[in-house]
């Protein structure tokens, strides 16, 4: 039985590549732009949007307590009273504002440090909102109180997420592209002579 024809070393194969060249089976990748665009934030507008989001989150907590405890006379599971105010309404409002400020800080860090920052932020907000929603069930054995507090926490989390996502959409900008160095004006690519001449 005859052996298949093997081109001699140095001869051209069917694809025009040298025979026996392993790179003949691969297509070289297209050159890529070495510049990696990064993102930045419009600082002033982003801070204003973050503070407005914190205000909305605080008002949601305050209104929730007023409606549930003040109007419907139902007990709730209070969140941690970080400043010892002794008021459920103040505790919900302060904790809601702090939650929004922390979320805004995390989003700003993601924008300047990670690719696809809004996608990462979305997953983080899903987990954070789920956490604050289920926490009341771990603090009491009264199911009705836990449900009412969980509803308020859920609304705070969703409002914070949606508002900050909108703020990010309006304030995220590409970082300025680095300015290339000016070409040399000296002869044969050399630097221009210094003035005054050396030794003067």
PDB file of C-alpha atoms in Angstrom:
ATOM      1  CA  UNK A   1       0.000   0.000   0.000  1.00  0.00           C
ATOM      2  CA  UNK A   2       1.473   3.344  -1.027  1.00  0.00           C
ATOM      3  CA  UNK A   3       2.190   6.038   1.577  1.00  0.00           C
ATOM      4  CA  UNK A   4       0.470   9.451   1.197  1.00  0.00           C
ATOM      5  CA  UNK A   5       2.585  12.149  -0.323  1.00  0.00           C
ATOM      6  CA  UNK A   6       4.416  14.265   2.277  1.00  0.00           C
ATOM      7  CA  UNK A   7       5.939  17.545   1.079  1.00  0.00           C
ATOM      8  CA  UNK A   8       9.597  17.870   1.777  1.00  0.00           C
ATOM      9  CA  UNK A   9      10.736  20.386   4.420  1.00  0.00           C
ATOM     10  CA  UNK A  10      10.811  23.879   2.987  1.00  0.00           C
ATOM     11  CA  UNK A  11       8.204  23.148   0.327  1.00  0.00           C
ATOM     12  CA  UNK A  12       4.854  24.930   0.226  1.00  0.00           C
ATOM     13  CA  UNK A  13       1.773  23.113   1.418  1.00  0.00           C
ATOM     14  CA  UNK A  14      -1.700  23.382  -0.141  1.00  0.00           C
ATOM     15  CA  UNK A  15      -2.549  26.502   1.881  1.00  0.00           C
ATOM     16  CA  UNK A  16       0.620  28.333   0.903  1.00  0.00           C
ATOM     17  CA  UNK A  17       2.210  27.788   4.345  1.00  0.00           C
ATOM     18  CA  UNK A  18       5.540  25.966   4.699  1.00  0.00           C
ATOM     19  CA  UNK A  19       5.087  22.236   4.998  1.00  0.00           C
ATOM     20  CA  UNK A  20       5.161  20.986   8.554  1.00  0.00           C
ATOM     21  CA  UNK A  21       4.460  24.468   9.946  1.00  0.00           C
ATOM     22  CA  UNK A  22       2.019  24.009  12.903  1.00  0.00           C
ATOM     23  CA  UNK A  23       0.831  27.595  12.588  1.00  0.00           C
ATOM     24  CA  UNK A  24      -0.717  26.797   9.236  1.00  0.00           C
ATOM     25  CA  UNK A  25      -3.813  25.485  11.057  1.00  0.00           C
ATOM     26  CA  UNK A  26      -4.426  28.751  12.889  1.00  0.00           C
ATOM     27  CA  UNK A  27      -5.653  32.147  11.762  1.00  0.00           C
ATOM     28  CA  UNK A  28      -3.855  35.060  13.443  1.00  0.00           C
ATOM     29  CA  UNK A  29      -6.128  37.277  15.502  1.00  0.00           C
ATOM     30  CA  UNK A  30      -6.895  40.744  14.257  1.00  0.00           C
ATOM     31  CA  UNK A  31      -4.869  43.474  15.996  1.00  0.00           C
ATOM     32  CA  UNK A  32      -6.685  45.129  18.868  1.00  0.00           C
ATOM     33  CA  UNK A  33      -6.659  48.718  19.984  1.00  0.00           C
ATOM     34  CA  UNK A  34      -4.204  48.872  22.889  1.00  0.00           C
ATOM     35  CA  UNK A  35      -6.269  51.637  24.461  1.00  0.00           C
ATOM     36  CA  UNK A  36      -8.643  50.181  27.048  1.00  0.00           C
ATOM     37  CA  UNK A  37     -11.471  52.685  27.538  1.00  0.00           C
ATOM     38  CA  UNK A  38     -12.352  53.265  31.164  1.00  0.00           C
ATOM     39  CA  UNK A  39     -15.364  54.890  32.729  1.00  0.00           C
ATOM     40  CA  UNK A  40     -15.726  57.822  35.064  1.00  0.00           C
ATOM     41  CA  UNK A  41     -18.530  59.739  36.745  1.00  0.00           C
ATOM     42  CA  UNK A  42     -19.652  63.327  36.640  1.00  0.00           C
ATOM     43  CA  UNK A  43     -18.849  63.945  40.286  1.00  0.00           C
ATOM     44  CA  UNK A  44     -21.204  66.792  41.109  1.00  0.00           C
ATOM     45  CA  UNK A  45     -24.286  65.379  39.427  1.00  0.00           C
ATOM     46  CA  UNK A  46     -23.632  61.891  40.783  1.00  0.00           C
ATOM     47  CA  UNK A  47     -23.302  63.115  44.374  1.00  0.00           C
ATOM     48  CA  UNK A  48     -26.493  65.149  44.005  1.00  0.00           C
ATOM     49  CA  UNK A  49     -28.321  62.121  42.642  1.00  0.00           C
ATOM     50  CA  UNK A  50     -26.991  59.911  45.443  1.00  0.00           C
ATOM     51  CA  UNK A  51     -28.132  62.386  48.117  1.00  0.00           C
ATOM     52  CA  UNK A  52     -31.560  62.653  46.506  1.00  0.00           C
ATOM     53  CA  UNK A  53     -31.796  58.845  46.511  1.00  0.00           C
ATOM     54  CA  UNK A  54     -30.891  58.763  50.205  1.00  0.00           C
ATOM     55  CA  UNK A  55     -33.630  61.314  50.907  1.00  0.00           C
ATOM     56  CA  UNK A  56     -36.195  59.210  49.051  1.00  0.00           C
ATOM     57  CA  UNK A  57     -35.132  56.074  50.929  1.00  0.00           C
ATOM     58  CA  UNK A  58     -35.436  57.888  54.256  1.00  0.00           C
ATOM     59  CA  UNK A  59     -38.894  59.194  53.383  1.00  0.00           C
ATOM     60  CA  UNK A  60     -40.050  55.714  52.363  1.00  0.00           C
ATOM     61  CA  UNK A  61     -39.066  54.390  55.776  1.00  0.00           C
ATOM     62  CA  UNK A  62     -40.705  57.314  57.550  1.00  0.00           C
ATOM     63  CA  UNK A  63     -43.956  57.112  55.571  1.00  0.00           C
ATOM     64  CA  UNK A  64     -44.080  53.343  55.979  1.00  0.00           C
ATOM     65  CA  UNK A  65     -43.935  53.579  59.756  1.00  0.00           C
ATOM     66  CA  UNK A  66     -46.477  56.420  59.886  1.00  0.00           C
ATOM     67  CA  UNK A  67     -48.941  54.490  57.732  1.00  0.00           C
ATOM     68  CA  UNK A  68     -48.522  51.078  59.349  1.00  0.00           C
ATOM     69  CA  UNK A  69     -48.097  52.042  62.997  1.00  0.00           C
ATOM     70  CA  UNK A  70     -49.776  55.438  63.068  1.00  0.00           C
ATOM     71  CA  UNK A  71     -52.785  54.882  60.842  1.00  0.00           C
ATOM     72  CA  UNK A  72     -53.412  51.141  60.937  1.00  0.00           C
ATOM     73  CA  UNK A  73     -52.065  50.704  64.482  1.00  0.00           C
ATOM     74  CA  UNK A  74     -49.994  47.646  63.597  1.00  0.00           C
ATOM     75  CA  UNK A  75     -46.703  46.757  65.265  1.00  0.00           C
ATOM     76  CA  UNK A  76     -43.507  46.421  63.225  1.00  0.00           C
ATOM     77  CA  UNK A  77     -40.066  44.959  63.784  1.00  0.00           C
ATOM     78  CA  UNK A  78     -37.808  48.006  64.148  1.00  0.00           C
ATOM     79  CA  UNK A  79     -34.421  48.039  62.404  1.00  0.00           C
ATOM     80  CA  UNK A  80     -31.209  48.725  64.355  1.00  0.00           C
ATOM     81  CA  UNK A  81     -31.468  52.152  66.005  1.00  0.00           C
ATOM     82  CA  UNK A  82     -27.943  53.291  65.188  1.00  0.00           C
ATOM     83  CA  UNK A  83     -28.276  56.704  66.857  1.00  0.00           C
ATOM     84  CA  UNK A  84     -30.459  55.625  69.794  1.00  0.00           C
ATOM     85  CA  UNK A  85     -33.361  57.842  68.758  1.00  0.00           C
ATOM     86  CA  UNK A  86     -35.968  55.672  70.461  1.00  0.00           C
ATOM     87  CA  UNK A  87     -38.308  56.128  67.480  1.00  0.00           C
ATOM     88  CA  UNK A  88     -39.224  53.450  64.966  1.00  0.00           C
ATOM     89  CA  UNK A  89     -39.866  56.094  62.308  1.00  0.00           C
ATOM     90  CA  UNK A  90     -36.462  57.712  62.816  1.00  0.00           C
ATOM     91  CA  UNK A  91     -34.720  54.319  62.816  1.00  0.00           C
ATOM     92  CA  UNK A  92     -36.318  53.309  59.511  1.00  0.00           C
ATOM     93  CA  UNK A  93     -35.540  56.699  57.954  1.00  0.00           C
ATOM     94  CA  UNK A  94     -31.910  56.797  59.094  1.00  0.00           C
ATOM     95  CA  UNK A  95     -31.206  53.193  58.140  1.00  0.00           C
ATOM     96  CA  UNK A  96     -32.833  53.701  54.736  1.00  0.00           C
ATOM     97  CA  UNK A  97     -30.669  56.752  54.048  1.00  0.00           C
ATOM     98  CA  UNK A  98     -27.517  54.922  55.138  1.00  0.00           C
ATOM     99  CA  UNK A  99     -28.417  51.984  52.905  1.00  0.00           C
ATOM    100  CA  UNK A 100     -28.769  54.323  49.910  1.00  0.00           C
ATOM    101  CA  UNK A 101     -25.497  56.132  50.621  1.00  0.00           C
ATOM    102  CA  UNK A 102     -23.599  52.843  50.920  1.00  0.00           C
ATOM    103  CA  UNK A 103     -25.159  51.600  47.678  1.00  0.00           C
ATOM    104  CA  UNK A 104     -24.132  54.813  45.907  1.00  0.00           C
ATOM    105  CA  UNK A 105     -20.555  54.450  47.181  1.00  0.00           C
ATOM    106  CA  UNK A 106     -20.391  50.844  45.959  1.00  0.00           C
ATOM    107  CA  UNK A 107     -21.729  51.857  42.536  1.00  0.00           C
ATOM    108  CA  UNK A 108     -19.138  54.625  42.201  1.00  0.00           C
ATOM    109  CA  UNK A 109     -16.366  52.167  43.086  1.00  0.00           C
ATOM    110  CA  UNK A 110     -17.641  49.662  40.530  1.00  0.00           C
ATOM    111  CA  UNK A 111     -17.774  52.294  37.774  1.00  0.00           C
ATOM    112  CA  UNK A 112     -14.109  53.227  38.112  1.00  0.00           C
ATOM    113  CA  UNK A 113     -12.752  49.729  38.759  1.00  0.00           C
ATOM    114  CA  UNK A 114     -14.762  47.033  36.970  1.00  0.00           C
ATOM    115  CA  UNK A 115     -16.148  46.260  33.512  1.00  0.00           C
ATOM    116  CA  UNK A 116     -19.939  46.261  33.143  1.00  0.00           C
ATOM    117  CA  UNK A 117     -20.420  48.071  36.485  1.00  0.00           C
ATOM    118  CA  UNK A 118     -24.227  48.301  36.226  1.00  0.00           C
ATOM    119  CA  UNK A 119     -24.518  44.538  35.842  1.00  0.00           C
ATOM    120  CA  UNK A 120     -22.396  43.910  38.934  1.00  0.00           C
ATOM    121  CA  UNK A 121     -24.366  46.561  40.804  1.00  0.00           C
ATOM    122  CA  UNK A 122     -27.639  44.926  39.808  1.00  0.00           C
ATOM    123  CA  UNK A 123     -26.605  41.581  41.260  1.00  0.00           C
ATOM    124  CA  UNK A 124     -25.316  43.213  44.438  1.00  0.00           C
ATOM    125  CA  UNK A 125     -28.587  45.096  44.880  1.00  0.00           C
ATOM    126  CA  UNK A 126     -30.608  41.915  44.361  1.00  0.00           C
ATOM    127  CA  UNK A 127     -28.682  40.233  47.165  1.00  0.00           C
ATOM    128  CA  UNK A 128     -28.699  43.279  49.454  1.00  0.00           C
ATOM    129  CA  UNK A 129     -32.429  43.849  48.982  1.00  0.00           C
ATOM    130  CA  UNK A 130     -33.151  40.189  49.652  1.00  0.00           C
ATOM    131  CA  UNK A 131     -31.069  40.395  52.825  1.00  0.00           C
ATOM    132  CA  UNK A 132     -32.806  43.431  54.313  1.00  0.00           C
ATOM    133  CA  UNK A 133     -36.167  41.939  53.354  1.00  0.00           C
ATOM    134  CA  UNK A 134     -35.669  38.665  55.244  1.00  0.00           C
ATOM    135  CA  UNK A 135     -33.879  40.136  58.261  1.00  0.00           C
ATOM    136  CA  UNK A 136     -37.096  40.983  60.183  1.00  0.00           C
ATOM    137  CA  UNK A 137     -38.047  37.297  60.133  1.00  0.00           C
ATOM    138  CA  UNK A 138     -34.815  36.504  61.978  1.00  0.00           C
ATOM    139  CA  UNK A 139     -35.465  39.134  64.677  1.00  0.00           C
ATOM    140  CA  UNK A 140     -38.923  38.119  65.822  1.00  0.00           C
ATOM    141  CA  UNK A 141     -41.275  35.171  66.020  1.00  0.00           C
ATOM    142  CA  UNK A 142     -44.304  37.377  65.185  1.00  0.00           C
ATOM    143  CA  UNK A 143     -44.967  36.671  61.523  1.00  0.00           C
ATOM    144  CA  UNK A 144     -47.318  39.614  60.946  1.00  0.00           C
ATOM    145  CA  UNK A 145     -44.830  42.156  62.307  1.00  0.00           C
ATOM    146  CA  UNK A 146     -42.022  40.664  60.251  1.00  0.00           C
ATOM    147  CA  UNK A 147     -44.089  40.801  57.057  1.00  0.00           C
ATOM    148  CA  UNK A 148     -44.940  44.493  57.519  1.00  0.00           C
ATOM    149  CA  UNK A 149     -41.311  45.433  58.182  1.00  0.00           C
ATOM    150  CA  UNK A 150     -40.142  43.298  55.262  1.00  0.00           C
ATOM    151  CA  UNK A 151     -42.479  45.151  52.901  1.00  0.00           C
ATOM    152  CA  UNK A 152     -41.029  48.523  53.916  1.00  0.00           C
ATOM    153  CA  UNK A 153     -37.468  47.228  53.568  1.00  0.00           C
ATOM    154  CA  UNK A 154     -38.260  45.747  50.163  1.00  0.00           C
ATOM    155  CA  UNK A 155     -39.623  49.054  48.879  1.00  0.00           C
ATOM    156  CA  UNK A 156     -36.529  50.879  50.187  1.00  0.00           C
ATOM    157  CA  UNK A 157     -34.233  48.425  48.408  1.00  0.00           C
ATOM    158  CA  UNK A 158     -36.093  48.548  45.093  1.00  0.00           C
ATOM    159  CA  UNK A 159     -36.353  52.343  45.128  1.00  0.00           C
ATOM    160  CA  UNK A 160     -32.651  52.711  45.881  1.00  0.00           C
ATOM    161  CA  UNK A 161     -31.741  50.308  43.097  1.00  0.00           C
ATOM    162  CA  UNK A 162     -33.894  51.926  40.438  1.00  0.00           C
ATOM    163  CA  UNK A 163     -32.960  55.505  41.322  1.00  0.00           C
ATOM    164  CA  UNK A 164     -29.209  54.866  41.445  1.00  0.00           C
ATOM    165  CA  UNK A 165     -29.354  52.944  38.178  1.00  0.00           C
ATOM    166  CA  UNK A 166     -30.964  55.993  36.580  1.00  0.00           C
ATOM    167  CA  UNK A 167     -28.399  58.326  38.128  1.00  0.00           C
ATOM    168  CA  UNK A 168     -25.581  56.148  36.800  1.00  0.00           C
ATOM    169  CA  UNK A 169     -27.050  56.126  33.297  1.00  0.00           C
ATOM    170  CA  UNK A 170     -27.009  59.939  33.241  1.00  0.00           C
ATOM    171  CA  UNK A 171     -23.598  60.455  34.858  1.00  0.00           C
ATOM    172  CA  UNK A 172     -21.315  57.656  33.590  1.00  0.00           C
ATOM    173  CA  UNK A 173     -18.913  58.929  30.932  1.00  0.00           C
ATOM    174  CA  UNK A 174     -15.861  57.441  29.158  1.00  0.00           C
ATOM    175  CA  UNK A 175     -12.616  58.558  30.712  1.00  0.00           C
ATOM    176  CA  UNK A 176     -10.577  60.964  28.552  1.00  0.00           C
ATOM    177  CA  UNK A 177      -8.331  59.183  26.074  1.00  0.00           C
ATOM    178  CA  UNK A 178      -4.629  59.659  26.829  1.00  0.00           C
ATOM    179  CA  UNK A 179      -3.052  62.337  24.645  1.00  0.00           C
ATOM    180  CA  UNK A 180      -0.149  60.920  22.598  1.00  0.00           C
ATOM    181  CA  UNK A 181       3.220  62.563  22.959  1.00  0.00           C
ATOM    182  CA  UNK A 182       3.987  65.169  20.254  1.00  0.00           C
ATOM    183  CA  UNK A 183       6.364  63.950  17.538  1.00  0.00           C
ATOM    184  CA  UNK A 184       9.961  65.010  17.745  1.00  0.00           C
ATOM    185  CA  UNK A 185      10.974  67.967  15.571  1.00  0.00           C
ATOM    186  CA  UNK A 186      14.710  67.294  15.586  1.00  0.00           C
ATOM    187  CA  UNK A 187      16.668  65.833  12.631  1.00  0.00           C
ATOM    188  CA  UNK A 188      16.398  62.059  12.107  1.00  0.00           C
ATOM    189  CA  UNK A 189      14.032  61.683  15.057  1.00  0.00           C
ATOM    190  CA  UNK A 190      16.480  63.204  17.527  1.00  0.00           C
ATOM    191  CA  UNK A 191      15.409  65.632  20.217  1.00  0.00           C
ATOM    192  CA  UNK A 192      15.912  69.328  19.402  1.00  0.00           C
ATOM    193  CA  UNK A 193      19.031  70.887  20.874  1.00  0.00           C
ATOM    194  CA  UNK A 194      18.760  72.594  24.222  1.00  0.00           C
ATOM    195  CA  UNK A 195      19.078  76.340  24.516  1.00  0.00           C
ATOM    196  CA  UNK A 196      21.353  77.931  25.499  1.00  0.00           C
ATOM    197  CA  UNK A 197      23.990  75.493  24.133  1.00  0.00           C
ATOM    198  CA  UNK A 198      25.883  73.508  26.682  1.00  0.00           C
ATOM    199  CA  UNK A 199      29.063  75.139  27.920  1.00  0.00           C
ATOM    200  CA  UNK A 200      27.789  78.666  27.222  1.00  0.00           C
TER     201      UNK A 200
END
